[in-house]
PDB file of C-alpha atoms in Angstrom:
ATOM      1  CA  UNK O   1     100.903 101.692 115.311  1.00 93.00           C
ATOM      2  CA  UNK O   2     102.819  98.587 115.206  1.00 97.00           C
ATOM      3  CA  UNK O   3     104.820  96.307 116.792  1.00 98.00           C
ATOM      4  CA  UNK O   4     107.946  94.928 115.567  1.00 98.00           C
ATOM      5  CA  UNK O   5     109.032  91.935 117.863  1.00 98.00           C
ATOM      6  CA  UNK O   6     112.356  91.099 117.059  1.00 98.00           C
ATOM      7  CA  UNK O   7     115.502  88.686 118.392  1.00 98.00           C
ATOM      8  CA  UNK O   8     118.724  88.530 116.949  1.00 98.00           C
ATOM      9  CA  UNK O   9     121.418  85.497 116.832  1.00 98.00           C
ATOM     10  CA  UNK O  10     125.101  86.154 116.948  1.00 95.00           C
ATOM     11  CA  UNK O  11     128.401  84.630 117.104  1.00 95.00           C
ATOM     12  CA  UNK O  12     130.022  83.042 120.117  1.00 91.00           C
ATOM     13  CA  UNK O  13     132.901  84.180 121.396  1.00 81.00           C
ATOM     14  CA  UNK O  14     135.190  82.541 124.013  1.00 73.00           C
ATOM     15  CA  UNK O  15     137.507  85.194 124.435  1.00 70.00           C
ATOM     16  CA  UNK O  16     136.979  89.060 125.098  1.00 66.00           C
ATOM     17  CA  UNK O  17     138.947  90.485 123.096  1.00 66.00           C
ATOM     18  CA  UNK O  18     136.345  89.213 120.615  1.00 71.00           C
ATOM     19  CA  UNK O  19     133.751  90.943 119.156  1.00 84.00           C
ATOM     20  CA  UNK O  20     130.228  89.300 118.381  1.00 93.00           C
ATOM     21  CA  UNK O  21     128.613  90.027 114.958  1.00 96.00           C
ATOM     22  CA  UNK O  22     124.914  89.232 114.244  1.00 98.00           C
ATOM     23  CA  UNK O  23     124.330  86.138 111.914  1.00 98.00           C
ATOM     24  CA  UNK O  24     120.518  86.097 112.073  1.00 98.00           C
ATOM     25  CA  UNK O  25     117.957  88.440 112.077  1.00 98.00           C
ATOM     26  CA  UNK O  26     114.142  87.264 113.155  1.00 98.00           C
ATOM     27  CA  UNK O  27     110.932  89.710 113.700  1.00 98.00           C
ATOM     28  CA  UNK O  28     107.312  89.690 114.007  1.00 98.00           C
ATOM     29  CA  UNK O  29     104.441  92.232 113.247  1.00 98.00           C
ATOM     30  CA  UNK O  30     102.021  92.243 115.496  1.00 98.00           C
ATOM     31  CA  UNK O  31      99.177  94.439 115.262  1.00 97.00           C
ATOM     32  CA  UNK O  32      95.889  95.724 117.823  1.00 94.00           C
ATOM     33  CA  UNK O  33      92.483  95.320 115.995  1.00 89.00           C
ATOM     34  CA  UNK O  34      89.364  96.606 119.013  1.00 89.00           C
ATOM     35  CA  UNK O  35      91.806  96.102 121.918  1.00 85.00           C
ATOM     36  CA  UNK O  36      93.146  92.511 120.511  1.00 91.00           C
ATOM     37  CA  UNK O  37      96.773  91.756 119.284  1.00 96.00           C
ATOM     38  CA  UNK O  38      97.124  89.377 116.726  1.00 97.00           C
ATOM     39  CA  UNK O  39     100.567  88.491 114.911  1.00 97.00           C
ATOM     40  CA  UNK O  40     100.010  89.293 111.187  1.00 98.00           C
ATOM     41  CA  UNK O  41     103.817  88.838 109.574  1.00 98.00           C
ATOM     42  CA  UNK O  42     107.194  87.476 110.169  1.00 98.00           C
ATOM     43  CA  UNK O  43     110.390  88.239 108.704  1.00 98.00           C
ATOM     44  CA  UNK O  44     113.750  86.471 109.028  1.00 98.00           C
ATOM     45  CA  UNK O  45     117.238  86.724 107.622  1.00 98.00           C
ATOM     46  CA  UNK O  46     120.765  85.434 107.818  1.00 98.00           C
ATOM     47  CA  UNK O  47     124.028  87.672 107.961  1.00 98.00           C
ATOM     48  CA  UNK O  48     127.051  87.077 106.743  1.00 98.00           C
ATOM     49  CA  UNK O  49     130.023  87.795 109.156  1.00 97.00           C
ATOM     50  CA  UNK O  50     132.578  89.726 108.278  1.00 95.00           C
ATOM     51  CA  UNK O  51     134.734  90.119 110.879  1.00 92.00           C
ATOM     52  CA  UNK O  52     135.228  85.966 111.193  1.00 91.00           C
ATOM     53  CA  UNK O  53     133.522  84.731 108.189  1.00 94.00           C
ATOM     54  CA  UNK O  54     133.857  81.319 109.552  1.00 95.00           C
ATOM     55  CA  UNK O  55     131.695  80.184 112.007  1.00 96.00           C
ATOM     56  CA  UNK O  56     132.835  78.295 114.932  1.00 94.00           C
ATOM     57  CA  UNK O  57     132.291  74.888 116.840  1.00 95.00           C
ATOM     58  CA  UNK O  58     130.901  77.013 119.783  1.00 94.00           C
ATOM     59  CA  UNK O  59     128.491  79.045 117.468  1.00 95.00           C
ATOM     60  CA  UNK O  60     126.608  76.651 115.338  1.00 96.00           C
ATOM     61  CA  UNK O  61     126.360  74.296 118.216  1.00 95.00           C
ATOM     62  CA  UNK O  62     124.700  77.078 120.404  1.00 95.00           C
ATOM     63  CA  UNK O  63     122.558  78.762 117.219  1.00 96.00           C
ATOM     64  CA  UNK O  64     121.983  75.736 115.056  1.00 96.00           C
ATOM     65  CA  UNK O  65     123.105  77.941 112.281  1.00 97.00           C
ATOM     66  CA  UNK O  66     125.226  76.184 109.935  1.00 97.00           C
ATOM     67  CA  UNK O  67     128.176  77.767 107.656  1.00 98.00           C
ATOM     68  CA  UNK O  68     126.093  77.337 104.530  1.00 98.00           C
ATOM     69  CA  UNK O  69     123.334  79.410 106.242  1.00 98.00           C
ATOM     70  CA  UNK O  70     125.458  82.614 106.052  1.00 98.00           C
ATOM     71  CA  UNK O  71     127.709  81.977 103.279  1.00 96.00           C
ATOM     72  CA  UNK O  72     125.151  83.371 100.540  1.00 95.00           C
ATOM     73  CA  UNK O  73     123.823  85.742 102.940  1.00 98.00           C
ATOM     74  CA  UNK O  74     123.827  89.530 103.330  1.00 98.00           C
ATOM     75  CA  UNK O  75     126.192  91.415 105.201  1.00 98.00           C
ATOM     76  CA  UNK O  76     124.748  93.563 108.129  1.00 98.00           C
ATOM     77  CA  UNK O  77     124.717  96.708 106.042  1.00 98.00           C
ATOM     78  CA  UNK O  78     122.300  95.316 103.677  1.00 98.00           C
ATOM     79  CA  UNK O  79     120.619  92.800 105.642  1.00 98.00           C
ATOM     80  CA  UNK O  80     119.056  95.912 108.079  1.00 98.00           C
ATOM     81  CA  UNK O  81     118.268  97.704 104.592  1.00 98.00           C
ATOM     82  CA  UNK O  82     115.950  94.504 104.074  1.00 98.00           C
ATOM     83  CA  UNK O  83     114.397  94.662 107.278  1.00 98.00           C
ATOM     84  CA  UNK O  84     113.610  98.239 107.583  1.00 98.00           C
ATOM     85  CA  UNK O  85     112.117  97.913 104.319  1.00 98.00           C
ATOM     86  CA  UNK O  86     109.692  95.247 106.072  1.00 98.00           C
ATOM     87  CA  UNK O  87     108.889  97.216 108.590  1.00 98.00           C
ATOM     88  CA  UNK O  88     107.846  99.477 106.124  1.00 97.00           C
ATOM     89  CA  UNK O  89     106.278 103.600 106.550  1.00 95.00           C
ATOM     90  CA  UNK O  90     103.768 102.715 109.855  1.00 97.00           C
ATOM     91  CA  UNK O  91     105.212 103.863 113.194  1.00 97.00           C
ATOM     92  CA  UNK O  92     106.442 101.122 114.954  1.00 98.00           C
ATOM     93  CA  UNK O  93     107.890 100.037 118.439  1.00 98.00           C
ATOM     94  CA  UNK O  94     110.581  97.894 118.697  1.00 98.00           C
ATOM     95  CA  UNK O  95     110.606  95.487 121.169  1.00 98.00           C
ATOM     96  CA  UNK O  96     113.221  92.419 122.274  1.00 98.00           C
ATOM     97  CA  UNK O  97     113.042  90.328 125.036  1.00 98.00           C
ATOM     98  CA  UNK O  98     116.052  91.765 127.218  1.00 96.00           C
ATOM     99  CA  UNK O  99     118.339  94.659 127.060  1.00 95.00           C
ATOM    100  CA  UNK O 100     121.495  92.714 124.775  1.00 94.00           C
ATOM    101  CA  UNK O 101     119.960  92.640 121.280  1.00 96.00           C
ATOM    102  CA  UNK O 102     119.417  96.456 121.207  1.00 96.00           C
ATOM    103  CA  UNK O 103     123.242  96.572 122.501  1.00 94.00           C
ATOM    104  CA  UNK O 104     124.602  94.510 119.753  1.00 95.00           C
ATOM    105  CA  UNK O 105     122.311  95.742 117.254  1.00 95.00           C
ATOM    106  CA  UNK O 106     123.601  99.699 118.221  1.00 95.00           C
ATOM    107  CA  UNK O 107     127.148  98.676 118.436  1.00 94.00           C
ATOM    108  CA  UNK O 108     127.339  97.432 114.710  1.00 95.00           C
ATOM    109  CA  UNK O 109     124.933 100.017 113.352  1.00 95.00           C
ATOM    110  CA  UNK O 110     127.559 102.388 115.154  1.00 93.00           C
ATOM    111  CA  UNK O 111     130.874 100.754 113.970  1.00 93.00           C
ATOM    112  CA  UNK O 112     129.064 101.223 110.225  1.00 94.00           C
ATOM    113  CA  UNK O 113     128.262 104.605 110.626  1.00 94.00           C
ATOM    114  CA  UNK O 114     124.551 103.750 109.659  1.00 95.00           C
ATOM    115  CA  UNK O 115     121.577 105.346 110.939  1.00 93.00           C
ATOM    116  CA  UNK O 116     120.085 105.264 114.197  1.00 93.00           C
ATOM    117  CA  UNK O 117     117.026 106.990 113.179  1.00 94.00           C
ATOM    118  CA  UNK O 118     115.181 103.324 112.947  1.00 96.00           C
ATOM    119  CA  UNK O 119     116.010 102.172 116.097  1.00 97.00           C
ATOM    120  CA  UNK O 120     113.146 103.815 117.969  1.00 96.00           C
ATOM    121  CA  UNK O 121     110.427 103.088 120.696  1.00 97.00           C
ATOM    122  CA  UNK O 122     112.821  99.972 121.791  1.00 97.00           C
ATOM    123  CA  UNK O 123     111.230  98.186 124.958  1.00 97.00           C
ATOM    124  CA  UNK O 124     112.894  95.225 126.663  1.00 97.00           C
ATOM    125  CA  UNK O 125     110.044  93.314 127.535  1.00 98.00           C
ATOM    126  CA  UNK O 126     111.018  90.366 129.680  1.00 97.00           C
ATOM    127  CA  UNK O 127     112.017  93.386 132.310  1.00 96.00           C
ATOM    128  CA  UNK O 128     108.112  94.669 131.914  1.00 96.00           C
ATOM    129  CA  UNK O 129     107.172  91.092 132.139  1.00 97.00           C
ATOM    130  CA  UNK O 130     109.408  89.725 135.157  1.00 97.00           C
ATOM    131  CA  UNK O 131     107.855  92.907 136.879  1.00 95.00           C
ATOM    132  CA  UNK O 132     104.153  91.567 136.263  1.00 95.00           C
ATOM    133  CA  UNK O 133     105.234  88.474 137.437  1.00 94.00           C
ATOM    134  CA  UNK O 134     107.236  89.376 140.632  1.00 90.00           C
ATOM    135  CA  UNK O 135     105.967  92.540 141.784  1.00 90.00           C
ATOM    136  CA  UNK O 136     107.144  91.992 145.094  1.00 88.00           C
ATOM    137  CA  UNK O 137     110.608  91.071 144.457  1.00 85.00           C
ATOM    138  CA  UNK O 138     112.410  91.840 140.988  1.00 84.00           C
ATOM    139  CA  UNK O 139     113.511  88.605 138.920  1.00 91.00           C
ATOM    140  CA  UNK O 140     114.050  87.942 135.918  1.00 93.00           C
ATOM    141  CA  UNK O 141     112.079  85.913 134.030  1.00 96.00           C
ATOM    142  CA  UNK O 142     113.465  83.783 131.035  1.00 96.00           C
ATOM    143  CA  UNK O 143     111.477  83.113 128.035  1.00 97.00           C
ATOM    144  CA  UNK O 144     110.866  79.520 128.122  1.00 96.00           C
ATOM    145  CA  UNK O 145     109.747  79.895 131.860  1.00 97.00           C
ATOM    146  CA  UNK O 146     107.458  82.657 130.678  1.00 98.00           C
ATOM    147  CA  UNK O 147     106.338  80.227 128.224  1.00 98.00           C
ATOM    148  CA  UNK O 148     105.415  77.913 130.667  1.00 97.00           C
ATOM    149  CA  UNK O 149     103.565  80.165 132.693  1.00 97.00           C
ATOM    150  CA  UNK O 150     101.383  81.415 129.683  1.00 98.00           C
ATOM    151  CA  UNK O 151     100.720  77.762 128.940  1.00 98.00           C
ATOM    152  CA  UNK O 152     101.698  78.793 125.274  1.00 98.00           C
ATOM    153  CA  UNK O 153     103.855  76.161 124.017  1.00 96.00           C
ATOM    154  CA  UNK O 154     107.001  76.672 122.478  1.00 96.00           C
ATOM    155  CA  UNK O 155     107.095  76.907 118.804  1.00 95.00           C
ATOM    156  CA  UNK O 156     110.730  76.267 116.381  1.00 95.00           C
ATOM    157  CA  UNK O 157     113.785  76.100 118.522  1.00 92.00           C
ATOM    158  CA  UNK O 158     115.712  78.293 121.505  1.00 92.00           C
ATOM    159  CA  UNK O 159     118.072  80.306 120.080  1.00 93.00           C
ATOM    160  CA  UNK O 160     117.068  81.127 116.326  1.00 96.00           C
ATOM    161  CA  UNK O 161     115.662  84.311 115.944  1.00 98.00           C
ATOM    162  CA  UNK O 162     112.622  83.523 113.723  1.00 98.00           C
ATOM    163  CA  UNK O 163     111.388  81.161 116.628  1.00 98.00           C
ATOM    164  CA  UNK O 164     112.376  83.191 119.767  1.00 98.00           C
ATOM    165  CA  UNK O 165     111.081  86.640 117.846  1.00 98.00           C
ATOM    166  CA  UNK O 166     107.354  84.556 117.444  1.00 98.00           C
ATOM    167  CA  UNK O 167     107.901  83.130 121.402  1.00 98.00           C
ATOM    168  CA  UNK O 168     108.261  86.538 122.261  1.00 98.00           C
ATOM    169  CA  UNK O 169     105.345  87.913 120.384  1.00 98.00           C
ATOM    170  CA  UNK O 170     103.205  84.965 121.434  1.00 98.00           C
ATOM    171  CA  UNK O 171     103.614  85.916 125.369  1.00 98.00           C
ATOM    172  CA  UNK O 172     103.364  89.980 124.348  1.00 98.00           C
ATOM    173  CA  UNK O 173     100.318  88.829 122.935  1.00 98.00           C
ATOM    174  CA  UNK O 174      98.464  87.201 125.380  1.00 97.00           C
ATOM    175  CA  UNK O 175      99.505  90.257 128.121  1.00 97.00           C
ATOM    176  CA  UNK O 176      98.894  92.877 125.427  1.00 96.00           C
ATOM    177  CA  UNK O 177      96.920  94.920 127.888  1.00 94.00           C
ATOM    178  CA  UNK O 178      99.172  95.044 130.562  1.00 96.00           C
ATOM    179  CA  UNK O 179     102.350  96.231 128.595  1.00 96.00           C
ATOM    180  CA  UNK O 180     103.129 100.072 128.746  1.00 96.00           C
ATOM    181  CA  UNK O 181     105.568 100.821 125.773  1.00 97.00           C
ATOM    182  CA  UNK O 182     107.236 103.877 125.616  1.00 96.00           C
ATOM    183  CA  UNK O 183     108.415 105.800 122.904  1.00 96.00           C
ATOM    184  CA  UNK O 184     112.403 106.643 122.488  1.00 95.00           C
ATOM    185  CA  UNK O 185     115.412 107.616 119.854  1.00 94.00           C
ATOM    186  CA  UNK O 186     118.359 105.423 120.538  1.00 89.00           C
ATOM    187  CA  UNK O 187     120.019 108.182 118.026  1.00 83.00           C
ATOM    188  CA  UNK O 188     119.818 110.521 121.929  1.00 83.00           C
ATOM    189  CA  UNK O 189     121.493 107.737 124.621  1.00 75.00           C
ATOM    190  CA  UNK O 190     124.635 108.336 125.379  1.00 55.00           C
ATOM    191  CA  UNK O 191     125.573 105.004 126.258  1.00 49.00           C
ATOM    192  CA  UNK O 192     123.802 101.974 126.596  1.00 45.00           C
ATOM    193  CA  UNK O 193     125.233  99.214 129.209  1.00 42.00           C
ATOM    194  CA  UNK O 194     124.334  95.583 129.723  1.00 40.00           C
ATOM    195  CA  UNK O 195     124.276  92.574 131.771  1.00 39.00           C
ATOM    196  CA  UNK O 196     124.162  88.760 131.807  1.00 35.00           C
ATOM    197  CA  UNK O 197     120.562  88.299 133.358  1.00 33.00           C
ATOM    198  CA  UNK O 198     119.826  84.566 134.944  1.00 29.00           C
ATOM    199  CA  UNK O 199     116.583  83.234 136.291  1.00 32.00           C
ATOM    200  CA  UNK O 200     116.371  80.522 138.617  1.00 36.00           C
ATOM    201  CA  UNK O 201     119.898  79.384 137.266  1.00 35.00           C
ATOM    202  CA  UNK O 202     118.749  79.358 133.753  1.00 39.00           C
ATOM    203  CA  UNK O 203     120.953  81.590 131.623  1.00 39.00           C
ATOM    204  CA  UNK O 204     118.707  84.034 129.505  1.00 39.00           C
ATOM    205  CA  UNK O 205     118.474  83.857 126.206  1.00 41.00           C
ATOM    206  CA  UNK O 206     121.695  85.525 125.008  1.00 45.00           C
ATOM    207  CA  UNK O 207     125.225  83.814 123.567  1.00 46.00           C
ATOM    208  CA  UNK O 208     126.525  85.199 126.453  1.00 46.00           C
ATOM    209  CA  UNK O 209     124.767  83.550 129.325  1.00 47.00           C
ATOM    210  CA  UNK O 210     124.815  80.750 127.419  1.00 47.00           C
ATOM    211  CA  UNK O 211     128.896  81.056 126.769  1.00 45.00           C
ATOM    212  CA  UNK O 212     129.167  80.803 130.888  1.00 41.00           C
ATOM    213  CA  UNK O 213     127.786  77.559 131.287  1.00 44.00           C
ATOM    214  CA  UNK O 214     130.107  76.229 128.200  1.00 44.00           C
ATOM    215  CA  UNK O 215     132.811  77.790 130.161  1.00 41.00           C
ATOM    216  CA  UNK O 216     132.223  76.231 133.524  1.00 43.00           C
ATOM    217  CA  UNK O 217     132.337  72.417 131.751  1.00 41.00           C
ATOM    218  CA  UNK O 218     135.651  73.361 130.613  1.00 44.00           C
ATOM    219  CA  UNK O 219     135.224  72.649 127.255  1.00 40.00           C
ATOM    220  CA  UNK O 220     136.995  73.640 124.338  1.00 36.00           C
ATOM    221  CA  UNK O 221     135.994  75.433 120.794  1.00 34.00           C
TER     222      UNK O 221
END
């Protein structure tokens, strides 16, 4: 077994009539040798939007990701194709680091009509790992903060999915023992909801949370 640790990056959008699209896809492998995890690959991609091929103000200042970045990059369809083929045969879980990656990843596998057969075993870890934290009371806890409570320091940059997918790892790493994955078929929910999760009035690491605080300076795209 292995584990795919994975964050995406996607396009801000001010209004909600909107619709995000994924620009950047970032994973790691991490895999158990005699009851220690170790991370053994990485894989990353860009994705070329579609929907609004041109990135805005709002997007490559909260991503970093610049137009050039996507322009000569795959669309979604064939940018998953890539990184299924990285995963490769070995049975895998698939784990992010909150619930709105697997949301956005299932919403534009389902407006493609592509298969859901990959998305498997998917565990939101920052809920397993706010839970270790605050047993007692249920918080969540933000990646950088648990971060700073490993003492692991923070490698690459917040929001790029290469960097964030290796900060996630690095944490699932060090608690390997006290995660409890289970196994799943997102080809049987019905529905999947969401939520803009905050912890101690830092916005988690989605465009979304992030989007608020641009919207409460006021400013424009």
């Amino acid at each position: 077994m292995q584990y795919i640790i994975y964050d995406l990056e996607f396009t801000v959008q001010r209004k909600q009539h909107q619709i995000a699209e994924i620009i950047e896809i970032g994973a790691v492998r991490v895999k158990e040798t005699d009851g220690t995890a170790a991370i053994v690959d990485t894989f990353q991609t860009f994705v070329k939007p579609t929907k609004q091929p041109t990135l805005t103000p709002s997007t490559v200042s909260f991503t970093g990701i610049k137009q050039e970045d996507v322009a000569g990059a795959p669309q979604f369809r064939e940018a998953v194709k890539a990184f299924t083929e990285w995963i490769g045969e070995e049975d895998y879980y698939l784990c992010s680091w909150g619930p709105d990656d697997k949301m956005q990843l299932l919403r534009q596998t389902r407006e493609l009509q592509m298969e859901l057969d990959w998305i498997r075993n998917h565990n939101n870890l920052q809920s397993q790992y706010s839970r270790m934290i605050n047993p007692e009371v249920y918080k969540q806890v933000g990646l950088k903060r648990a971060l700073e409570i490993e003492e692991i320091v923070l490698q690459g940059q917040q929001h790029r999915a290469l960097d964030d997918a290796y900060n996630t790892a690095q944490v699932f790493v060090k608690r390997y023992s006290a995660f409890t994955l289970e196994k799943n078929l997102a080809s049987e929910e019905l529905l999947y909801s969401t939520e803009l999760v905050y912890s101690e009035g830092e916005a988690s690491h989605n465009p979304f949370g992030a989007l608020a605080k641009l919207l409460d300076t006021g400013t424009s795209s």
